[in-house]
Amino acid sequence: MVSATVALAATAVTVLVFTGVGLLVSRGRVDSVESFISARDSAGSGTLAATVIASMMGVWILFSPAEAGAAFGGLPAVLGYAIGSAVPLALFIPVGARIREVMPAGHSLTEFAYARFGTGMYVFVLAVSVFYMFVFLAAEMTGIAGALAFVAGVPHWQTSLLVGGFVLLYTTYGGLLASIVTDTVQTLVILPLLAVGFAGALLSLGGAGDLHAAAVSTDPVLLDPAFGPGLEFGLYVAFALLGANMLNQGVWQRVYAADGERSLRRGMGLAAVVVVPMLVLSGLFGIAAAGLGLTESGSASIAFFLVMAEAFPAWVTLAVVVLAVLLVMSSADTMFNAIASVVTADLARALDDPDERTLWLGGRGLTVAVALGAIFIGAQGYSVLQLFLTADLLAAGVFVPFLAGLYTERLTGPGAIVAGLAGLAVGFAYFPTLRGLLAAIPGLGSVLPTPSFLVAFAGATLVSAALTAAATALGDADADLETLGRDVRSLDDPVTDGGHER
Amino acid sequence: MSLVALAALGPTAFAALAWGSICLVLAVFAAVCWLVLSER
């Protein structure tokens, strides 16, 4: 084990370098609220791919896929995780193009929800989206604090404060621009580090043949792609990731950041392609850990780190620390700015043409508030898995009616809300995580069905989709998608003539 | 990669999955590098 001081020093150098990059590139270029929360039409396909990869691939990729491989069903669980992470990004190619077409001057998904469906659906989407993003952020801070505590015994609060504090510094100053530029550099370090790290571990542990033999002799189902529990896990994770990512404001911001449809297609496509092998590699670490008997004491959640410790000398741990810090920084800056941008964009409407200074204070103040909350939670070392699953379920119930609004003019706000609520009712009825809470409600416990994550997530998605289709067939909203974007305007030049786009 | 083909994941398929993933990550890294540099 490396000492806490050395690990903290490596962390400090990493965060200082990228904080410097973030501050330098945004110096003098972020002069309005618009440029703080939006980077419209500025990213080519390479930059877009890099920033989406960095934003979506947080430190969780060192924990969850490996744990899935070691404890939740081996190979099919890993493949489900990998493919389930790629599908939303691939889906953002057509959906993103549609978002840009319907609302070309937009900033956030909640702006669209309000303009298309009205207040009720807006509140619904706002609550689910912000809850999901904050839980993601809190999980990232908890993950990095836990990683450094494991590899070097660093107290949680020190890691959380160091990483969160510096990311806050450059994100508050440079906004989305700083996030995108640092993401780009971070991706160009993360990808080779992950590939070379796994190749080194593979060779150090005797090669793929030895790891295969170890896995087969320890538990043959680890490598059985048709293993039932693994398939079930892979499927429900795919449903969970789909809804959550479609309501991720960080991705919506990047859809607008693309400098054209071609960049959107290529950037999202490249990101979708690379997340599959990234998660497969992480998952294979979990299978390797289980095969080598490293997770017998119930430590599957840190399977990645157990394999690293087995394969490499202690000093290599520093490279893992750098990798983990880069992963968490690139996701945390995205979430800081994404959450702040949702509310800032809405403040412009809610406050009825506020001045620039008010919006500035709102945007930066919210970034600070979100960051402090995440740093505090990260310092506690809580398990946020249950919150994560709950946030994913909420998103699974809401995203279909929400996105349907991009394509149909018939679906009404109440129709979308009913479809979402019905999906959630089915989802929560089968949801194992909150079963105790629901069963405590008088009269409800005896009628609840057998809990199942797969039925909960698939049920929430499919029931809301079916009711969205029915509500669309029966609805008469007569929303004009051609003119929807007129209600959304740039934030650097508040209008006083009724809010029409310039 | 179909489930049928993977149903008997042997050492060769396992090695192909592991090394193929490593190569794919490096290939995307090269593609992103090239695209980012060509934007400048």
Coordinates of C-alpha atoms in Angstrom, one line a residue:
Chain A
M1 CA 0.0 0.0 0.0
V2 CA 1.3 3.5 -0.9
S3 CA 1.2 6.1 1.9
A4 CA -1.7 8.4 2.3
T5 CA 0.7 11.4 1.8
V6 CA 2.0 10.1 -1.5
A7 CA -1.5 9.3 -2.8
L8 CA -2.8 12.7 -1.7
A9 CA 0.2 14.3 -3.5
A10 CA -0.6 12.4 -6.7
T11 CA -4.2 13.5 -6.4
A12 CA -3.2 17.1 -5.7
V13 CA -0.9 17.3 -8.7
T14 CA -3.6 15.8 -11.0
V15 CA -6.3 18.2 -9.8
L16 CA -4.0 21.2 -9.9
V17 CA -2.9 20.4 -13.5
F18 CA -6.5 20.1 -14.7
T19 CA -7.7 23.1 -12.7
G20 CA -5.0 25.1 -14.4
V21 CA -6.1 23.9 -17.8
G22 CA -9.7 24.7 -17.0
L23 CA -8.9 28.2 -15.7
L24 CA -6.5 29.0 -18.6
V25 CA -8.8 28.0 -21.5
S26 CA -11.8 29.8 -20.1
R27 CA -9.9 33.0 -19.2
G28 CA -11.7 35.9 -20.9
R29 CA -14.0 33.7 -22.9
V30 CA -16.9 33.2 -20.4
D31 CA -18.5 36.6 -20.3
S32 CA -22.2 35.9 -20.0
V33 CA -24.6 33.4 -18.5
E34 CA -25.2 32.0 -21.9
S35 CA -21.5 31.1 -22.3
F36 CA -21.4 29.8 -18.8
I37 CA -24.0 27.1 -19.3
S38 CA -23.9 26.7 -23.1
A39 CA -21.2 26.1 -25.7
R40 CA -23.5 26.1 -28.7
D41 CA -22.1 24.9 -32.0
S42 CA -18.5 24.9 -30.7
A43 CA -17.4 21.2 -30.6
G44 CA -16.2 19.2 -33.5
S45 CA -16.7 15.4 -33.6
G46 CA -13.5 14.6 -31.7
T47 CA -14.1 17.1 -28.9
L48 CA -17.7 16.0 -28.7
A49 CA -16.7 12.3 -28.5
A50 CA -14.1 13.1 -25.9
T51 CA -16.3 15.2 -23.6
V52 CA -19.2 12.7 -23.8
I53 CA -16.9 9.8 -22.9
A54 CA -15.3 11.7 -20.0
S55 CA -18.7 13.0 -18.7
M56 CA -20.4 9.6 -18.8
M57 CA -17.5 7.4 -17.7
G58 CA -17.1 8.3 -14.1
V59 CA -15.1 6.6 -11.4
W60 CA -18.1 4.2 -11.2
I61 CA -16.6 2.3 -14.1
L62 CA -13.9 1.0 -11.8
F63 CA -16.5 -0.3 -9.3
S64 CA -19.9 -1.3 -10.8
P65 CA -19.0 -3.4 -13.9
A66 CA -16.3 -5.2 -12.0
E67 CA -18.7 -5.9 -9.1
A68 CA -21.3 -7.1 -11.7
G69 CA -18.7 -9.4 -13.2
A70 CA -17.7 -10.8 -9.8
A71 CA -21.0 -11.0 -8.0
F72 CA -24.0 -10.3 -10.1
G73 CA -23.8 -12.8 -12.9
G74 CA -20.4 -12.9 -14.6
L75 CA -20.1 -12.3 -18.4
P76 CA -23.8 -11.6 -19.3
A77 CA -24.0 -9.1 -16.5
V78 CA -20.9 -7.3 -17.8
L79 CA -22.1 -7.4 -21.4
G80 CA -25.5 -6.0 -20.4
Y81 CA -23.8 -3.2 -18.5
A82 CA -21.6 -2.4 -21.5
I83 CA -24.3 -2.5 -24.1
G84 CA -26.8 -0.8 -21.9
S85 CA -24.4 2.1 -21.5
A86 CA -23.8 2.4 -25.2
V87 CA -27.5 2.4 -26.3
P88 CA -28.5 5.8 -24.8
L89 CA -25.5 7.4 -26.5
A90 CA -26.4 5.8 -29.8
L91 CA -30.0 6.9 -29.3
F92 CA -28.9 10.5 -28.8
I93 CA -27.8 10.6 -32.4
P94 CA -31.4 10.8 -33.8
V95 CA -32.9 12.3 -30.6
G96 CA -30.2 14.9 -30.4
A97 CA -30.7 15.9 -33.9
R98 CA -34.4 16.3 -33.2
I99 CA -33.8 18.3 -30.0
R100 CA -31.6 20.8 -32.0
E101 CA -34.3 21.0 -34.7
V102 CA -37.3 21.6 -32.4
M103 CA -35.5 23.9 -30.0
P104 CA -32.4 25.3 -31.7
A105 CA -31.7 28.0 -29.1
G106 CA -32.5 25.8 -26.1
H107 CA -30.2 25.1 -23.1
S108 CA -31.9 22.4 -21.0
L109 CA -34.2 19.5 -21.0
T110 CA -36.5 21.2 -18.6
E111 CA -36.9 24.2 -20.9
F112 CA -38.3 21.8 -23.4
A113 CA -40.5 20.1 -20.9
Y114 CA -42.0 23.4 -19.9
A115 CA -42.5 24.7 -23.5
R116 CA -43.9 21.4 -24.8
F117 CA -46.0 20.2 -21.8
G118 CA -46.5 23.0 -19.3
T119 CA -45.8 23.3 -15.6
G120 CA -46.8 19.8 -14.4
M121 CA -44.5 17.8 -16.6
Y122 CA -41.8 20.4 -16.2
V123 CA -41.8 19.9 -12.4
F124 CA -41.9 16.1 -12.9
V125 CA -38.9 16.2 -15.3
L126 CA -37.0 18.8 -13.2
A127 CA -37.3 16.7 -10.0
V128 CA -36.3 13.4 -11.6
S129 CA -33.5 14.8 -13.6
V130 CA -31.9 16.9 -10.8
F131 CA -32.3 14.0 -8.3
Y132 CA -30.6 11.6 -10.7
M133 CA -27.7 14.0 -11.5
F134 CA -27.1 14.8 -7.8
V135 CA -27.1 11.2 -6.9
F136 CA -24.6 10.5 -9.7
L137 CA -22.4 13.3 -8.4
A138 CA -22.7 12.1 -4.8
A139 CA -21.8 8.6 -5.9
E140 CA -18.8 9.9 -7.8
M141 CA -17.5 11.7 -4.7
T142 CA -18.2 8.7 -2.5
G143 CA -16.5 6.4 -5.1
I144 CA -13.2 8.4 -5.3
A145 CA -13.1 8.9 -1.5
G146 CA -13.6 5.1 -1.1
A147 CA -11.0 4.3 -3.7
L148 CA -8.3 6.4 -2.1
A149 CA -9.3 5.1 1.4
F150 CA -8.7 1.5 0.0
V151 CA -5.5 2.0 -1.9
A152 CA -3.8 4.4 0.6
G153 CA -5.9 4.8 3.7
V154 CA -6.7 8.5 2.9
P155 CA -9.6 9.8 5.1
H156 CA -12.8 10.3 3.0
W157 CA -13.1 13.9 3.8
Q158 CA -9.6 14.8 2.6
T159 CA -10.2 13.2 -0.8
S160 CA -13.7 14.6 -1.1
L161 CA -12.6 18.2 -0.2
L162 CA -9.5 18.1 -2.4
V163 CA -11.1 16.8 -5.6
G164 CA -14.5 18.5 -5.1
G165 CA -12.9 21.8 -4.1
F166 CA -10.6 22.1 -7.2
V167 CA -13.3 20.9 -9.6
L168 CA -15.6 23.6 -8.1
L169 CA -12.9 26.2 -8.6
Y170 CA -12.5 25.8 -12.4
T171 CA -16.2 24.9 -13.0
T172 CA -17.4 28.0 -11.2
Y173 CA -15.0 30.2 -13.2
G174 CA -15.1 28.6 -16.6
G175 CA -18.5 26.9 -16.7
L176 CA -19.3 24.5 -19.5
L177 CA -16.3 25.6 -21.7
A178 CA -13.8 24.6 -18.9
S179 CA -15.7 21.3 -18.5
I180 CA -15.5 20.4 -22.2
V181 CA -11.9 21.3 -22.6
T182 CA -10.7 19.5 -19.5
D183 CA -12.9 16.5 -20.5
T184 CA -11.1 16.4 -23.8
V185 CA -7.7 16.2 -22.3
Q186 CA -8.8 13.8 -19.6
T187 CA -10.2 11.4 -22.2
L188 CA -7.0 11.4 -24.1
V189 CA -5.2 10.3 -20.8
I190 CA -8.0 7.9 -19.5
L191 CA -8.3 5.8 -22.7
P192 CA -4.7 4.7 -23.0
L193 CA -4.2 4.4 -19.3
L194 CA -7.2 2.0 -19.1
A195 CA -6.1 0.0 -22.1
V196 CA -2.4 -0.3 -21.1
G197 CA -3.4 -0.9 -17.4
F198 CA -5.6 -3.8 -18.3
A199 CA -3.1 -5.2 -20.8
G200 CA -0.4 -5.1 -18.2
A201 CA -2.6 -6.8 -15.6
L202 CA -3.5 -9.5 -18.1
L203 CA 0.1 -10.3 -18.8
S204 CA 1.2 -10.0 -15.2
L205 CA -1.5 -12.5 -14.1
G206 CA -0.3 -15.1 -16.6
G207 CA -2.2 -14.1 -19.7
A208 CA -5.8 -14.6 -20.9
G209 CA -5.5 -18.4 -20.8
D210 CA -4.6 -18.5 -17.2
L211 CA -7.4 -16.1 -16.2
H212 CA -9.8 -18.1 -18.2
A213 CA -8.7 -21.4 -16.5
A214 CA -9.0 -19.8 -13.1
A215 CA -12.5 -18.5 -13.8
V216 CA -13.6 -21.8 -15.1
S217 CA -12.2 -23.8 -12.2
T218 CA -13.6 -21.4 -9.6
D219 CA -17.1 -20.9 -11.0
P220 CA -17.9 -21.9 -14.6
V221 CA -21.0 -19.7 -14.7
L222 CA -18.8 -16.6 -14.6
L223 CA -18.1 -17.2 -18.3
D224 CA -21.5 -18.5 -19.3
P225 CA -23.2 -15.9 -21.5
A226 CA -26.6 -17.6 -21.0
F227 CA -26.4 -17.6 -17.1
G228 CA -29.9 -16.6 -16.1
P229 CA -29.2 -14.2 -13.2
G230 CA -26.5 -12.5 -15.2
L231 CA -28.8 -12.0 -18.1
E232 CA -31.5 -10.6 -15.8
F233 CA -29.0 -8.2 -14.3
G234 CA -27.7 -7.2 -17.7
L235 CA -31.2 -6.5 -18.9
Y236 CA -32.5 -4.5 -16.0
V237 CA -29.3 -2.4 -15.9
A238 CA -29.8 -1.7 -19.6
F239 CA -33.3 -0.4 -18.9
A240 CA -32.1 1.6 -15.9
L241 CA -29.2 3.2 -17.8
L242 CA -31.4 4.1 -20.8
G243 CA -33.9 6.2 -18.8
A244 CA -31.3 7.9 -16.6
N245 CA -29.0 8.9 -19.4
M246 CA -31.8 10.3 -21.6
L247 CA -32.6 12.7 -18.7
N248 CA -29.0 13.6 -18.2
Q249 CA -28.7 17.4 -18.7
G250 CA -24.9 17.0 -19.2
V251 CA -25.6 15.1 -22.4
W252 CA -28.3 17.6 -23.6
Q253 CA -25.7 20.4 -23.1
R254 CA -23.3 18.5 -25.3
V255 CA -25.9 17.9 -28.0
Y256 CA -26.2 21.6 -28.3
A257 CA -22.4 22.0 -28.1
A258 CA -21.9 19.9 -31.3
D259 CA -21.0 22.2 -34.2
G260 CA -23.4 20.4 -36.6
E261 CA -25.3 17.2 -37.1
R262 CA -22.3 15.5 -38.6
S263 CA -20.3 16.1 -35.5
L264 CA -23.2 15.0 -33.3
R265 CA -23.4 11.8 -35.2
R266 CA -19.7 11.0 -35.2
G267 CA -19.1 12.2 -31.7
M268 CA -22.0 10.3 -30.1
G269 CA -21.2 7.3 -32.3
L270 CA -17.6 7.1 -31.3
A271 CA -18.5 7.5 -27.6
A272 CA -21.1 4.7 -27.9
V273 CA -18.5 2.5 -29.5
V274 CA -15.8 3.0 -26.9
V275 CA -17.9 2.6 -23.8
V276 CA -18.6 -1.0 -24.6
P277 CA -14.9 -2.2 -24.5
M278 CA -14.2 0.2 -21.5
L279 CA -16.9 -1.5 -19.4
V280 CA -16.1 -5.0 -20.7
L281 CA -12.5 -4.5 -19.6
S282 CA -13.6 -3.2 -16.2
G283 CA -16.1 -6.1 -15.9
L284 CA -13.4 -8.6 -16.9
F285 CA -11.4 -7.4 -13.9
G286 CA -14.3 -8.5 -11.7
I287 CA -14.5 -11.9 -13.4
A288 CA -10.7 -12.2 -12.9
A289 CA -11.0 -11.2 -9.2
A290 CA -13.7 -13.9 -8.7
G291 CA -11.7 -16.5 -10.6
L292 CA -8.6 -15.8 -8.6
G293 CA -10.6 -16.1 -5.4
L294 CA -10.0 -12.5 -4.4
T295 CA -13.6 -11.6 -3.7
E296 CA -14.5 -14.5 -1.4
S297 CA -14.7 -12.2 1.6
G298 CA -17.6 -10.2 0.1
S299 CA -15.5 -7.5 -1.4
A300 CA -16.8 -7.7 -4.9
S301 CA -17.4 -3.9 -5.0
I302 CA -13.7 -3.3 -5.0
A303 CA -12.8 -6.2 -7.4
F304 CA -11.0 -3.8 -9.8
F305 CA -8.6 -2.7 -7.1
L306 CA -8.1 -6.2 -5.7
V307 CA -6.9 -7.3 -9.2
M308 CA -4.6 -4.3 -9.5
A309 CA -3.1 -5.0 -6.1
E310 CA -2.6 -8.7 -7.2
A311 CA -1.1 -7.8 -10.5
F312 CA 1.2 -4.8 -9.9
P313 CA 3.6 -3.5 -7.3
A314 CA 2.4 -0.8 -5.0
W315 CA 3.8 2.1 -6.9
V316 CA 1.6 1.3 -9.9
T317 CA -1.3 2.2 -7.5
L318 CA -0.4 5.8 -8.2
A319 CA -1.4 5.4 -11.8
V320 CA -4.7 3.9 -10.6
V321 CA -5.2 6.9 -8.3
V322 CA -4.5 9.3 -11.3
L323 CA -7.0 7.3 -13.4
A324 CA -9.7 7.4 -10.7
V325 CA -9.2 11.1 -10.1
L326 CA -9.4 11.9 -13.8
L327 CA -12.6 9.8 -14.1
V328 CA -14.2 11.6 -11.2
M329 CA -13.1 15.1 -12.2
S330 CA -14.4 14.8 -15.7
S331 CA -17.8 13.6 -14.5
A332 CA -18.1 15.9 -11.5
D333 CA -17.4 19.1 -13.6
T334 CA -20.1 18.0 -16.0
M335 CA -22.7 17.4 -13.2
F336 CA -21.8 20.6 -11.4
N337 CA -22.5 22.7 -14.5
A338 CA -25.4 20.5 -15.7
I339 CA -27.4 20.9 -12.5
A340 CA -26.6 24.6 -12.3
S341 CA -27.6 25.1 -15.9
V342 CA -31.0 23.5 -15.5
V343 CA -31.9 25.9 -12.8
T344 CA -30.2 28.9 -14.3
A345 CA -32.0 28.5 -17.6
D346 CA -35.3 28.2 -15.7
L347 CA -34.5 31.3 -13.5
A348 CA -34.5 33.4 -16.7
R349 CA -38.2 32.5 -17.2
A350 CA -39.2 32.3 -13.5
L351 CA -37.9 35.7 -12.6
D352 CA -39.4 37.4 -15.6
D353 CA -36.4 38.9 -17.4
P354 CA -33.9 39.2 -14.6
D355 CA -30.7 41.2 -15.2
E356 CA -27.4 39.5 -16.2
R357 CA -26.0 39.9 -12.7
T358 CA -28.9 38.0 -11.1
L359 CA -28.5 35.2 -13.5
W360 CA -24.7 35.1 -12.9
L361 CA -25.1 34.9 -9.2
G362 CA -27.8 32.2 -9.7
G363 CA -25.6 30.1 -12.0
R364 CA -22.4 30.3 -9.9
G365 CA -24.2 30.2 -6.6
L366 CA -26.0 27.0 -7.6
T367 CA -22.7 25.4 -8.8
V368 CA -21.2 26.1 -5.3
A369 CA -24.3 24.8 -3.5
V370 CA -24.4 21.6 -5.6
A371 CA -20.6 21.0 -5.1
L372 CA -20.7 21.6 -1.3
G373 CA -23.6 19.1 -1.0
A374 CA -21.7 16.5 -3.1
I375 CA -18.4 17.0 -1.2
F376 CA -20.3 16.6 2.1
I377 CA -22.0 13.4 1.1
G378 CA -18.7 12.0 -0.4
A379 CA -17.0 12.7 2.9
Q380 CA -19.5 10.5 4.8
G381 CA -18.8 7.3 2.9
Y382 CA -22.5 6.4 2.6
S383 CA -23.8 3.7 0.3
V384 CA -25.7 5.5 -2.4
L385 CA -26.7 2.4 -4.3
Q386 CA -30.3 2.5 -3.2
L387 CA -30.7 6.2 -4.1
F388 CA -29.1 5.4 -7.5
L389 CA -31.6 2.6 -8.2
T390 CA -34.5 4.8 -7.1
A391 CA -33.3 7.7 -9.3
D392 CA -32.9 5.2 -12.2
L393 CA -36.4 3.9 -11.7
L394 CA -37.9 7.4 -11.7
A395 CA -36.1 8.1 -14.9
A396 CA -37.3 4.9 -16.5
G397 CA -40.9 5.9 -15.9
V398 CA -40.6 9.4 -17.2
F399 CA -38.3 9.5 -20.2
V400 CA -40.6 7.9 -22.8
P401 CA -43.5 10.4 -22.5
F402 CA -41.0 13.2 -22.1
L403 CA -39.1 12.3 -25.4
A404 CA -42.4 11.5 -27.2
G405 CA -43.1 15.2 -27.0
L406 CA -40.3 15.8 -29.5
Y407 CA -42.1 13.8 -32.1
T408 CA -45.8 14.1 -31.6
E409 CA -48.0 17.2 -31.5
R410 CA -51.0 15.3 -30.1
L411 CA -49.6 14.2 -26.7
T412 CA -50.9 16.5 -23.9
G413 CA -49.1 17.4 -20.7
P414 CA -51.7 15.6 -18.5
G415 CA -51.4 12.6 -20.9
A416 CA -47.6 12.5 -20.5
I417 CA -47.9 12.8 -16.7
V418 CA -50.4 10.0 -16.4
A419 CA -48.3 7.8 -18.6
G420 CA -45.2 8.5 -16.4
L421 CA -47.1 8.0 -13.2
A422 CA -48.6 4.7 -14.4
G423 CA -45.1 3.5 -15.4
L424 CA -43.8 4.5 -12.0
A425 CA -46.7 2.8 -10.2
V426 CA -45.8 -0.5 -11.9
G427 CA -42.1 0.0 -11.3
F428 CA -42.5 0.7 -7.6
A429 CA -44.9 -2.2 -7.1
Y430 CA -42.1 -4.5 -8.2
F431 CA -39.1 -2.5 -6.9
P432 CA -37.2 -4.6 -4.3
T433 CA -35.3 -1.6 -2.9
L434 CA -38.3 0.2 -1.4
R435 CA -40.3 -2.9 -0.7
G436 CA -40.1 -2.4 3.1
L437 CA -41.4 1.1 2.8
L438 CA -44.3 0.2 0.6
A439 CA -45.2 -2.9 2.5
A440 CA -45.6 -0.8 5.7
I441 CA -48.5 1.1 4.1
P442 CA -51.7 -0.5 5.5
G443 CA -53.5 -2.7 3.0
L444 CA -50.7 -2.5 0.4
G445 CA -48.3 -5.1 1.7
S446 CA -50.5 -8.1 1.0
V447 CA -51.2 -7.1 -2.7
L448 CA -47.7 -6.3 -3.8
P449 CA -46.3 -8.8 -6.3
T450 CA -43.0 -10.6 -6.0
P451 CA -40.2 -8.0 -6.2
S452 CA -38.0 -8.0 -9.3
F453 CA -35.6 -5.4 -10.6
L454 CA -36.1 -6.6 -14.1
V455 CA -39.9 -6.3 -14.0
A456 CA -39.7 -3.0 -12.1
F457 CA -37.4 -1.3 -14.7
A458 CA -38.8 -3.0 -17.8
G459 CA -42.4 -2.5 -16.5
A460 CA -41.9 1.2 -15.7
T461 CA -40.5 1.8 -19.2
L462 CA -42.9 -0.4 -21.2
V463 CA -46.1 0.6 -19.4
S464 CA -45.2 4.3 -19.7
A465 CA -44.4 3.7 -23.4
A466 CA -47.7 1.9 -24.0
L467 CA -49.7 4.6 -22.2
T468 CA -47.8 7.3 -24.1
A469 CA -48.9 5.6 -27.3
A470 CA -52.5 5.5 -26.1
A471 CA -52.4 9.1 -24.8
T472 CA -51.0 10.2 -28.2
A473 CA -53.7 8.4 -30.1
L474 CA -56.4 9.9 -27.9
G475 CA -54.8 13.3 -27.3
D476 CA -55.5 16.6 -29.0
A477 CA -52.8 18.9 -27.6
D478 CA -52.2 20.4 -31.1
A479 CA -48.8 21.6 -30.0
D480 CA -46.9 23.3 -32.7
L481 CA -43.4 21.8 -32.8
E482 CA -42.4 24.2 -35.6
T483 CA -42.8 27.2 -33.3
L484 CA -41.9 25.7 -29.9
G485 CA -38.4 27.1 -30.0
R486 CA -39.7 30.6 -30.2
D487 CA -40.3 30.6 -26.4
V488 CA -36.6 29.9 -25.7
R489 CA -34.0 32.6 -26.2
S490 CA -30.4 33.3 -25.6
L491 CA -29.5 34.3 -22.0
D492 CA -26.8 36.9 -22.8
D493 CA -29.2 39.4 -24.2
P494 CA -32.5 39.3 -22.3
V495 CA -35.4 40.4 -24.5
T496 CA -38.3 42.6 -23.4
D497 CA -40.6 42.1 -26.3
G498 CA -42.5 39.1 -25.2
G499 CA -39.7 36.6 -25.2
H500 CA -39.3 35.8 -28.9
E501 CA -36.1 34.3 -30.2
R502 CA -33.8 36.6 -32.2
Chain B
M1 CA -21.4 -11.2 -31.1
S2 CA -24.3 -13.5 -30.7
L3 CA -25.3 -15.5 -27.6
V4 CA -25.0 -18.7 -29.6
A5 CA -21.5 -18.0 -30.5
L6 CA -20.6 -17.1 -26.9
A7 CA -22.5 -20.0 -25.4
A8 CA -19.3 -22.0 -25.0
L9 CA -16.9 -19.2 -24.2
G10 CA -13.5 -20.9 -24.4
P11 CA -10.1 -19.6 -23.8
T12 CA -9.7 -18.3 -27.3
A13 CA -13.0 -16.4 -27.2
F14 CA -12.0 -15.0 -23.8
A15 CA -8.7 -13.9 -25.0
A16 CA -10.3 -12.3 -28.1
L17 CA -12.8 -10.5 -25.9
A18 CA -10.1 -9.1 -23.6
W19 CA -7.5 -8.2 -26.3
G20 CA -10.2 -7.1 -28.7
S21 CA -11.5 -4.7 -26.1
I22 CA -8.0 -3.3 -25.4
C23 CA -7.4 -2.8 -29.2
L24 CA -10.8 -1.2 -29.6
V25 CA -10.2 1.3 -26.8
L26 CA -6.8 2.2 -28.3
A27 CA -8.3 2.5 -31.8
V28 CA -11.0 4.9 -30.5
F29 CA -8.3 6.8 -28.6
A30 CA -6.3 7.2 -31.9
A31 CA -9.5 8.3 -33.7
V32 CA -10.4 10.9 -31.1
C33 CA -6.8 12.2 -31.1
W34 CA -6.9 12.6 -34.8
L35 CA -10.3 14.2 -34.9
V36 CA -9.4 16.6 -32.1
L37 CA -6.1 17.6 -33.7
S38 CA -7.8 18.1 -37.1
E39 CA -10.3 20.5 -35.5
R40 CA -7.5 22.9 -34.6

